Structure formats: C-alpha cells, structure tokens
Coordinates of C-alpha atoms and ligand atoms in Angstrom, one line a residue:
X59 CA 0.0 0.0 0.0
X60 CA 1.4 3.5 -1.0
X61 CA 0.5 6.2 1.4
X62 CA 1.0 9.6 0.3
X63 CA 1.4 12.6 3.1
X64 CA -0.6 16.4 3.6
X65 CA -1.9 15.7 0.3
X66 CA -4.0 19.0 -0.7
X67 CA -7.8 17.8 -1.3
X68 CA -8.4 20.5 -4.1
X69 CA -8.3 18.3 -7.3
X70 CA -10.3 15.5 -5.4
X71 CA -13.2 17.0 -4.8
X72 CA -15.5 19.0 -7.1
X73 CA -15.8 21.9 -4.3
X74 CA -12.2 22.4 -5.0
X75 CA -11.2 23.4 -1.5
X76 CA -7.7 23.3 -0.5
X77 CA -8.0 21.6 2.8
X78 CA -5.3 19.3 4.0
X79 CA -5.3 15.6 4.2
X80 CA -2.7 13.1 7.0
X81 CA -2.7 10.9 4.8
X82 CA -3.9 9.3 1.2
X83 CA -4.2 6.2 -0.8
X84 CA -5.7 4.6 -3.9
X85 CA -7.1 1.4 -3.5
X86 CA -7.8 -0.7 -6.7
X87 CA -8.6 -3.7 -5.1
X88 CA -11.4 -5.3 -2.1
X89 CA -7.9 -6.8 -1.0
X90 CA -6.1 -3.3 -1.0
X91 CA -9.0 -1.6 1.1
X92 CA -8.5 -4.6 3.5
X93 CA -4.8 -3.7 4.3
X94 CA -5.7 0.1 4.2
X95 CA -8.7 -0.5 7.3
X96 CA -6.2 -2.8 9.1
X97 CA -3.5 0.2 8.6
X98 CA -5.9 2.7 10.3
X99 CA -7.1 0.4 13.1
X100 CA -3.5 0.0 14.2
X101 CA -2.9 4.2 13.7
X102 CA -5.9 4.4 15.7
X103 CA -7.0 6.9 13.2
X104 CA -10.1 7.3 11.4
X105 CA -10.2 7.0 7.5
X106 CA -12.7 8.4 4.4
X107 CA -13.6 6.8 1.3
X108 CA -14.0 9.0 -1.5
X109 CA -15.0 9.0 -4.9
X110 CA -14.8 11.6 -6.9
X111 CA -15.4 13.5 -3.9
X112 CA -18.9 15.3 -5.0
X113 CA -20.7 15.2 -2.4
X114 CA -18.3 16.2 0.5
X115 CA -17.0 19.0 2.1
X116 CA -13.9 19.6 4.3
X117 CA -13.9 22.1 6.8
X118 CA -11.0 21.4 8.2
X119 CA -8.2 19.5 8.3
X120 CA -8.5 15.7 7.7
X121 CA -6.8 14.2 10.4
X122 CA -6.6 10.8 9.2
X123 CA -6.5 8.5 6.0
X124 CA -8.5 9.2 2.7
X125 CA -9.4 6.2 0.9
X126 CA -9.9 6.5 -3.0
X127 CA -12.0 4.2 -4.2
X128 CA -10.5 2.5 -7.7
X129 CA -12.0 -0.5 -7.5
X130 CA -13.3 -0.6 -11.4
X131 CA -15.2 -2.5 -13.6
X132 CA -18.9 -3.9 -15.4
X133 CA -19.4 -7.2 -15.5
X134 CA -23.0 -8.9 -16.6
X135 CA -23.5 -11.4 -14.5
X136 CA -26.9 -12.7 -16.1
X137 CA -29.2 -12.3 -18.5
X138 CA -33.1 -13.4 -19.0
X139 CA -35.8 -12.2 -21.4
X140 CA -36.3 -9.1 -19.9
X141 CA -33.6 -8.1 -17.4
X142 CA -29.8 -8.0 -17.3
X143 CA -27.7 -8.2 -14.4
X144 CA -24.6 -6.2 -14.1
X145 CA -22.0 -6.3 -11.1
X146 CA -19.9 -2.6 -11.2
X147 CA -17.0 -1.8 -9.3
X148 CA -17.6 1.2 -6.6
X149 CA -14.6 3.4 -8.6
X150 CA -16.8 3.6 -12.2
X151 CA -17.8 7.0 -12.8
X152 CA -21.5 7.4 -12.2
X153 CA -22.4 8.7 -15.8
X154 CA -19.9 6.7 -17.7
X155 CA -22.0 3.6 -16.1
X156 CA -25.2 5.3 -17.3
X157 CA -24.0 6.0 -20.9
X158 CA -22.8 2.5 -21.3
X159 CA -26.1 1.1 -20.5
X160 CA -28.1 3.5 -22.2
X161 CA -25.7 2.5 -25.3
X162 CA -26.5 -1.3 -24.9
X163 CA -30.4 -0.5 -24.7
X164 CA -30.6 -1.4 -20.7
X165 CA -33.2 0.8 -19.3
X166 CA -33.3 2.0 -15.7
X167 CA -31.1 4.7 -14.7
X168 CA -30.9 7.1 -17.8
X169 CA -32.9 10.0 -15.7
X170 CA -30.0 9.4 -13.6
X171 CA -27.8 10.9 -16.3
X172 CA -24.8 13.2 -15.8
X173 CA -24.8 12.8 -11.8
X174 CA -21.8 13.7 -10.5
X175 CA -20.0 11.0 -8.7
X176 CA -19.0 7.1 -8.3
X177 CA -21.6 3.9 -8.4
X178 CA -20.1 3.1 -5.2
X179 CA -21.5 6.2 -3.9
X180 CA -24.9 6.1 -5.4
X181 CA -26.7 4.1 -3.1
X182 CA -25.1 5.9 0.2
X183 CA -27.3 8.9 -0.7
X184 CA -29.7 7.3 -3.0
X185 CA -29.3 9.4 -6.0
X186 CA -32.8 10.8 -7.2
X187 CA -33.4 12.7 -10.0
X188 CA -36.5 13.6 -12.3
X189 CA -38.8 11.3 -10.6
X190 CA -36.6 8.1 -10.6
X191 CA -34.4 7.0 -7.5
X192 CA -31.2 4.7 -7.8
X193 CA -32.9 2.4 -5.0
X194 CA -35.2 1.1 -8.4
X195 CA -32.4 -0.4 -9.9
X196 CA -30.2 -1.8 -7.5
X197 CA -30.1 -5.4 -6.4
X198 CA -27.8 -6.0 -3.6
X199 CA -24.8 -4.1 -2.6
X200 CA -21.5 -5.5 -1.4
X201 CA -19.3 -3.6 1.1
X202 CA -16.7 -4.6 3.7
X203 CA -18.5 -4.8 7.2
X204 CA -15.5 -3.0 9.1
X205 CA -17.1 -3.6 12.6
X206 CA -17.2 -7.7 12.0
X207 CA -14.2 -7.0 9.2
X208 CA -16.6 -9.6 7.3
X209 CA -17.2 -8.9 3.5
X210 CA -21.1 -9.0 3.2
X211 CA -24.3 -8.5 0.3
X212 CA -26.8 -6.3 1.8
X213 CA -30.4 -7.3 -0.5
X214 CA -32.0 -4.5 -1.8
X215 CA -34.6 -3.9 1.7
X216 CA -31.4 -4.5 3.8
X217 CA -29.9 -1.0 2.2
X218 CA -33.6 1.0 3.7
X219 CA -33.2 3.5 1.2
X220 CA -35.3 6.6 1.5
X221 CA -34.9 10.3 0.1
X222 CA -31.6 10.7 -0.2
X223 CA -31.5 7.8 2.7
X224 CA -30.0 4.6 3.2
X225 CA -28.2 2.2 5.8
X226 CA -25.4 3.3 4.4
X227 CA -25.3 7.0 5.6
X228 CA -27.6 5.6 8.6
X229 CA -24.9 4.0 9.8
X230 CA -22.2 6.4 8.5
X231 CA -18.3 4.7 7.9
X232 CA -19.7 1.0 9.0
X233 CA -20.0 -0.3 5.4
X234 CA -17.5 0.2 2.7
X235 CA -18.9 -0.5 -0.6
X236 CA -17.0 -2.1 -3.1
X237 CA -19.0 -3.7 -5.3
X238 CA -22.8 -3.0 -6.3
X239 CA -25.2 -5.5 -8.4
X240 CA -28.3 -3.7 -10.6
X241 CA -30.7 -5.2 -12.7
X242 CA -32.0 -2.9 -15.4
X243 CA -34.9 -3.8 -17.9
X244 CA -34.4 -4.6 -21.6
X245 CA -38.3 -3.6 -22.1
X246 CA -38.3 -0.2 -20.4
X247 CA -41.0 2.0 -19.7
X248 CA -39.7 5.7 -20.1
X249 CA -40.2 8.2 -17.2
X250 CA -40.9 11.5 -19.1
X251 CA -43.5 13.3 -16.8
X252 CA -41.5 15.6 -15.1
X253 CA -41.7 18.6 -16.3
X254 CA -38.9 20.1 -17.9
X255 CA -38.7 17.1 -19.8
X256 CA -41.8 17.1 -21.4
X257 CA -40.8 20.3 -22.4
X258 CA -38.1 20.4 -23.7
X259 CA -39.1 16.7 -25.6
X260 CA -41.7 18.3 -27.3
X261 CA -39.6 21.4 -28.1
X262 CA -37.2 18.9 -29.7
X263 CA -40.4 17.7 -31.6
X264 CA -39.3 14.1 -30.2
X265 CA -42.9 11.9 -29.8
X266 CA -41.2 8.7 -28.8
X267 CA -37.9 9.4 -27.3
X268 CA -35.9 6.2 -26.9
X269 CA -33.5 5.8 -24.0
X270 CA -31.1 8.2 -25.9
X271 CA -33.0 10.8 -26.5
X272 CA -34.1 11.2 -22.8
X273 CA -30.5 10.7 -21.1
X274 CA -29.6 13.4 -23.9
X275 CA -32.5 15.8 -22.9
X276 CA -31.6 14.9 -19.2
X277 CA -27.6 16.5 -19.7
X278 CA -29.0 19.2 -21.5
X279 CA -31.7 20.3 -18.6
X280 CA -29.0 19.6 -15.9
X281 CA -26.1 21.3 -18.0
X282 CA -28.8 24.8 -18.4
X283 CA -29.4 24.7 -14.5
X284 CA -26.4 23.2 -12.6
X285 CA -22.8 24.8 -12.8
X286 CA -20.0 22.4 -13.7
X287 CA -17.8 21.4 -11.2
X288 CA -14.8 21.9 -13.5
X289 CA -15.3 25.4 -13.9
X290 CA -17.4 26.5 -10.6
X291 CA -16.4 24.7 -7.6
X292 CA -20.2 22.8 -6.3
X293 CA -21.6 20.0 -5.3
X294 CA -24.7 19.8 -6.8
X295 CA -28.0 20.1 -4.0
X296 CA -26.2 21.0 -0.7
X297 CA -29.9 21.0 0.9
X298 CA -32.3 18.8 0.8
X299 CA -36.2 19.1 0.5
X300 CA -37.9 19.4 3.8
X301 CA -40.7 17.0 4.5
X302 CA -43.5 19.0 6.8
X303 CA -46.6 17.6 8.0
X304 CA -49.8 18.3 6.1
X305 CA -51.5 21.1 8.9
X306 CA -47.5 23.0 8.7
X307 CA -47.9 22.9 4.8
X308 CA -51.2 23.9 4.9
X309 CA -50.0 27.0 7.1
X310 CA -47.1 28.2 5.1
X311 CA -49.3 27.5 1.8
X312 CA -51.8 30.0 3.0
X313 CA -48.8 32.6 4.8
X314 CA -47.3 31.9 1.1
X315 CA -49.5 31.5 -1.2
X316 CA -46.8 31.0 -4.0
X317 CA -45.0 27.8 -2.1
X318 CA -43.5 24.9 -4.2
X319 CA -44.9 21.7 -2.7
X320 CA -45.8 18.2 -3.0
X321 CA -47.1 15.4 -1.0
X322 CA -45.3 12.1 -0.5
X323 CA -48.1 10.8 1.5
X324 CA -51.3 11.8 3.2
X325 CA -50.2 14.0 6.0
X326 CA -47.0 14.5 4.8
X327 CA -45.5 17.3 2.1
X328 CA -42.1 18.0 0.4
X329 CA -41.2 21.4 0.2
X330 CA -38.7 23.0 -2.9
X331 CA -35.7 24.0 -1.0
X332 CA -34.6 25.7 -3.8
X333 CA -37.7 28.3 -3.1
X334 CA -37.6 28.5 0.2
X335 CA -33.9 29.7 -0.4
X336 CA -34.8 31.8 -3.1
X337 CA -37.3 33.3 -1.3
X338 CA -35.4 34.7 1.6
X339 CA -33.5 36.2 -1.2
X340 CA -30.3 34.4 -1.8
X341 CA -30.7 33.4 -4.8
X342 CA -27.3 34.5 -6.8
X343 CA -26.0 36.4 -3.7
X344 CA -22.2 36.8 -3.7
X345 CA -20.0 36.7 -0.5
X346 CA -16.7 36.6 -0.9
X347 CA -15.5 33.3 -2.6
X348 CA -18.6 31.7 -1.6
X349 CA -22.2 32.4 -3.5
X350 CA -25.6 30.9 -3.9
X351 CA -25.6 29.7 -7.5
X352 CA -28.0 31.9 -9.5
X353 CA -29.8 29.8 -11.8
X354 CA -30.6 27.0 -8.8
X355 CA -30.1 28.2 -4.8
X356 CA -30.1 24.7 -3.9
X357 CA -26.4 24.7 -5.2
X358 CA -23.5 26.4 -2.8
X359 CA -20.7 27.4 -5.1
X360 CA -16.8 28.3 -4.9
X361 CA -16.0 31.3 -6.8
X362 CA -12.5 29.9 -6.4
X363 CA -10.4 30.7 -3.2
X364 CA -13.2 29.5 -0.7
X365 CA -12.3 27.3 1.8
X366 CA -14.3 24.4 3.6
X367 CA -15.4 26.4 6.5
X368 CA -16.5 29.7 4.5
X369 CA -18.6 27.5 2.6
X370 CA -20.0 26.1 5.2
X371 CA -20.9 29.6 7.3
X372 CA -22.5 30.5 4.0
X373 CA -24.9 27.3 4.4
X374 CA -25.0 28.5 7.9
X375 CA -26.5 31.7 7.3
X376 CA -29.2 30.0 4.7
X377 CA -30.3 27.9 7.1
X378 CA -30.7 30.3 9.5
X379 CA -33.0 32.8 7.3
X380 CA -35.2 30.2 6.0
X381 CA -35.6 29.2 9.9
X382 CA -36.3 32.6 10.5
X383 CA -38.8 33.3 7.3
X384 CA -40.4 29.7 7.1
X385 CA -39.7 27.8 10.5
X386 CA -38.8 25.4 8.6
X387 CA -35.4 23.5 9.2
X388 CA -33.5 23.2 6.8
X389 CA -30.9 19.9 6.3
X390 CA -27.4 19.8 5.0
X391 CA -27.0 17.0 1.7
X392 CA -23.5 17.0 1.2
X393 CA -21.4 15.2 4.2
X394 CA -19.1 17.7 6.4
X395 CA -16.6 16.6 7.6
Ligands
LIG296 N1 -37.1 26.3 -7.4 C1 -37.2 27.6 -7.2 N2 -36.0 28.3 -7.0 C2 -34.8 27.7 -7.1 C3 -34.8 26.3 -7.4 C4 -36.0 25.6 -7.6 O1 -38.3 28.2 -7.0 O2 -33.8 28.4 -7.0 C5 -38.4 25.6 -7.7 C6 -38.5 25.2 -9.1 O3 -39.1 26.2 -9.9 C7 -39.4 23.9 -9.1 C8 -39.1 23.3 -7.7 O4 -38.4 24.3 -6.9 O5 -40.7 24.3 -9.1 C9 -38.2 22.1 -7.8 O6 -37.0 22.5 -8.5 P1 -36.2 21.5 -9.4 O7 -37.1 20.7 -10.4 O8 -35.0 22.2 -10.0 O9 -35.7 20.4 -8.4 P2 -35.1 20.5 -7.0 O10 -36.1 20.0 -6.0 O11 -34.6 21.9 -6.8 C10 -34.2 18.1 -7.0 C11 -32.9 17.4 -6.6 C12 -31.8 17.6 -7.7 C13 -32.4 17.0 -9.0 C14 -33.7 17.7 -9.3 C15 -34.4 17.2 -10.6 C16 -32.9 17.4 -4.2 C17 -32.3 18.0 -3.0 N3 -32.4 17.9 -5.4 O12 -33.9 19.5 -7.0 O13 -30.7 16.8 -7.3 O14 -31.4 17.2 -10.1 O15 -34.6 17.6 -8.2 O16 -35.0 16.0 -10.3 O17 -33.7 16.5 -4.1 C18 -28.6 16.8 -6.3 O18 -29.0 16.0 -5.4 O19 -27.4 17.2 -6.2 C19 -29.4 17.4 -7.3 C20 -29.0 18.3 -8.2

C-alpha cells in the first residue's frame, strides 16, 4: 500500500477546496481496502472513502486517511428475457456507467444521467433525480462490514433507502462499498413526466424518445441549470427538500400562497428548497469566494479561493434565514466533515 502525506484535497473534490489531508491512498482492489482498514485500526486513526469527492466538504483538516476508491469495472453477470444483471466496481464514474447502458439499450437509470459522482457512492445517498431513484435499480450491494471486518451482500430492503437515505449513511463509515449488483430492464417503460422534460421533448419535436433521446434531454436540462464542477467549484443540491406535516404545509401555503410543494403521503408534504432559499432572497448572492448559485439556490458554489469552512458559514447563514422566514429547518445533503 502506498500512502502519500498532507496531500491537498483540491483536485479531489468537485468543491475544489484546498483543505489538508494526514494521509492518502488509492485502493484498486477489495484486497487493498483490507490492508488500508487494518493500517488505520493499528494508527488508531479514522479514515474516508472518496469517490470523486462530489458530495463532501472539508472544513478542516483531515486528520486521518482518505481512501480513493479505484475498484473498477462492469461485469453482466446474467441475463433473462427481460432483465440483465450487471456487477460494477464502486470506482466507475456514475455517468460513464449510465452511458454504457443507455448505449446497450438497458433501461433503468438514464434520468440518472450526468450525476456527479462514483456507483459506489450512489446508493449511500440514494441518488434521485427527475422522478426516478437509484434504489429502483439496484439489487444488492456489497461492502466490507468493518465492525465484523466480514465482506457482506446487503439485499436491496437491507440497504432502507429513503430520500436521499440509506443504511449506508444511517450507519455512516460502517459499510465500505466495493462492489454493487443492478438489474436494469431490456423492455423499459420511459419516465418523461416531469416537467422540464416534457418540455423540452416536445420542443425537440421528439414523440417517442428512446433511451437516448431522454438521457440526452436529461444532460442538457441539468447542464442549463447546474454549474459544472470543473469550472465552478459545487456540489450539486447541498440542501435537501424538507418533509412538513400536512397542517405546517397547509399554514405556510396560505402565509405563502406561491410555495413549491408536493405530498409524498397523506399527511405528509415536500417542500422546494430551492424556493424557500430563493425566497429569503439568496438566490445569486455573492459573499466573498462563496455564493448561492443563481440559476438553482439549492447549489453552494466556490467562486474559487473558498475554503471548507467559508462555505459552510455561508450554508450556515441559509439555514438560519429560512428558519427565521419559514420555520422550517433546513438539512445539510452534502457530508461535512
Ligand atoms: N425552485 C425555485 N427556486 C430555485 C430552485 C428551484 O423556485 O432556486 C423551484 C422550481 O421552480 C421547481 C421546484 O423548486 O418548481 C423544484 O426544482 P427542481 O425541479 O429544480 O428540483 P429541486 O427540488 O430543486 C431536485 C434534486 C436535484 C435534481 C432535481 C431534478 C434534491 C435536494 N435535489 O432538485 O438533485 O437534479 O430535483 O430532479 O432533491 C442533487 O441532489 O445534487 C441534485 C441536483
């Protein structure tokens, strides 16, 4: 195992802070994160696995070992008449995984397109987007159990995904994933109802998109409305939509007439973040290296020198006003650390 030390953080995640890490490795093997667990156990230090680090943010110094996950790889496993089974390595890129099944005709994930991140890191957080969830897709998940130090398969129920939800972040640093199994459909009925893509479908003059055409339609919504990590340090929704009971919706609706909101069951709704946010008047409001991005407010952004901690006072101070305007609490996506 090669352990690099005070490695800068910058280029490994897409907030582009420069905070500090102890230590860092690259594992490309389940073997290889074996020996790096066993190393931290003896240090007595904690560790982090990381993707491609979209989802994070440092605050401060990272006292301890970062684990980057490069354990790669597709594999089908099976095949019947109407489903294929694939096995993917938790280092694949998220979209490259979602183009090469879109490519082969598997359907199942394409709203999922152009999400930043790993596979391995898709069901910690569940990754949801234009009405489909990654939970829809996925099998069974296999992760090193690091209190037992047993490799295990979690089914599908075993994972409890929710909103943004799952064992996995539940029971935060317990499971390392390494390895996770999806079944995708060869017959697939296409989710277009959301709205902006039934737009910009029928703008397109496209009547019966194939799975193409929607992952296609999918990049070009989220490439209009969410900055690009490579040029503005972000990491995509750093809130996440409240859930409120139906008698506190029904008072903010009539308080706020305009209020975004949806129920997900019948005495519970899920508010838009993005226009609570908005709303208290942040959206596209500058301070210092750190700004709430203009075209989405869910989305913290790095004008380039900010560090973890200014970025996280900035989320701070939106939580805090949307308390103060809403009464609504407000809760952080991405993991601080
Ligand atoms: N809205 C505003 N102001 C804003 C942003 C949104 O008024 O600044 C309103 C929109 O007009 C819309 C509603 O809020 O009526 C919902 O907005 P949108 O469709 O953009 O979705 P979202 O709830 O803001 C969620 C996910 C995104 C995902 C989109 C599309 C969460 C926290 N975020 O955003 O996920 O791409 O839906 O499905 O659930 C991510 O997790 O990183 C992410 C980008």
């Amino acid at each position: 195992m090669t352990v690099q030390e005070n490695i800068s953080l910058k280029q490994y995640t897409t907030f582009g802070c420069n905070e500090i890490s102890r230590y860092f490795t690259s594992i490309p093997s389940q073997d290889a994160l074996v020996e790096a667990i066993s190393w931290c156990k003896e240090k007595q230090i904690p560790y982090f696995i990381l993707g491609t680090g979209s989802n994070v943010l440092f605050t401060k110094p990272f006292e301890g070992l970062i684990i980057k996950m490069e354990v790669v790889g597709i594999k089908k496993t099976n095949e019947t008449a109407t489903n294929v089974f694939l096995s993917v390595g938790a280092g694949e890129n998220w979209h490259h995984f979602v183009s090469y099944c879109v490519q082969k005709g598997w359907g199942g994930i394409e709203n999922l397109s152009l999400i930043p991140g790993t596979v391995g890191a898709s069901p910690i957080q569940n990754i949801g987007a234009y009405g489909v969830e990654v939970e829809e897709s996925i099998e069974s998940v296999t992760a090193l159990d690091t209190q037992t130090n047993q490799w295990i398969t979690l089914s599908n129920s075993q994972c409890a995904f929710g909103y943004r939800n799952s064992l996995f972040k539940k029971e935060k640093n317990r499971y390392l994933i390494t390895t996770v199994q999806f079944i995708l459909k060869k017959q697939h009925q296409l989710r277009t109802d959301y709205g902006s893509i039934k737009e910009l479908l029928h703008e397109k003059n496209i009547k019966n998109p194939s799975l193409a055409d929607l992952s296609n339609a999918i990049v070009q919504i989220r490439t209009s409305k969410l900055p690009n990590p490579a040029k503005l340090g972000n990491a995509g929704s750093f809130f996440k939509n409240p859930s409120v009971s139906k008698t506190n919706f029904e008072k903010l609706k009539t308080d706020f007439p305009e209020l975004i909101a949806y129920p997900i069951s019948d005495d519970t709704y899920k508010l838009a973040a993005g226009w609570l946010i908005e709303n208290c008047g942040w959206k596209g409001v500058r301070k210092g290296n750190v700004g709430c991005y203009d075209k989405q407010s869910l989305v913290i952004v790095n004008y380039g020198q900010a560090t973890g901690k200014e970025i996280y006072d900035f989320s701070e101070e939106i939580i805090q006003s949307v308390l103060t305007k809403f009464n609504v609490v407000l809760e952080r996506e991405v993991t601080i650390l």
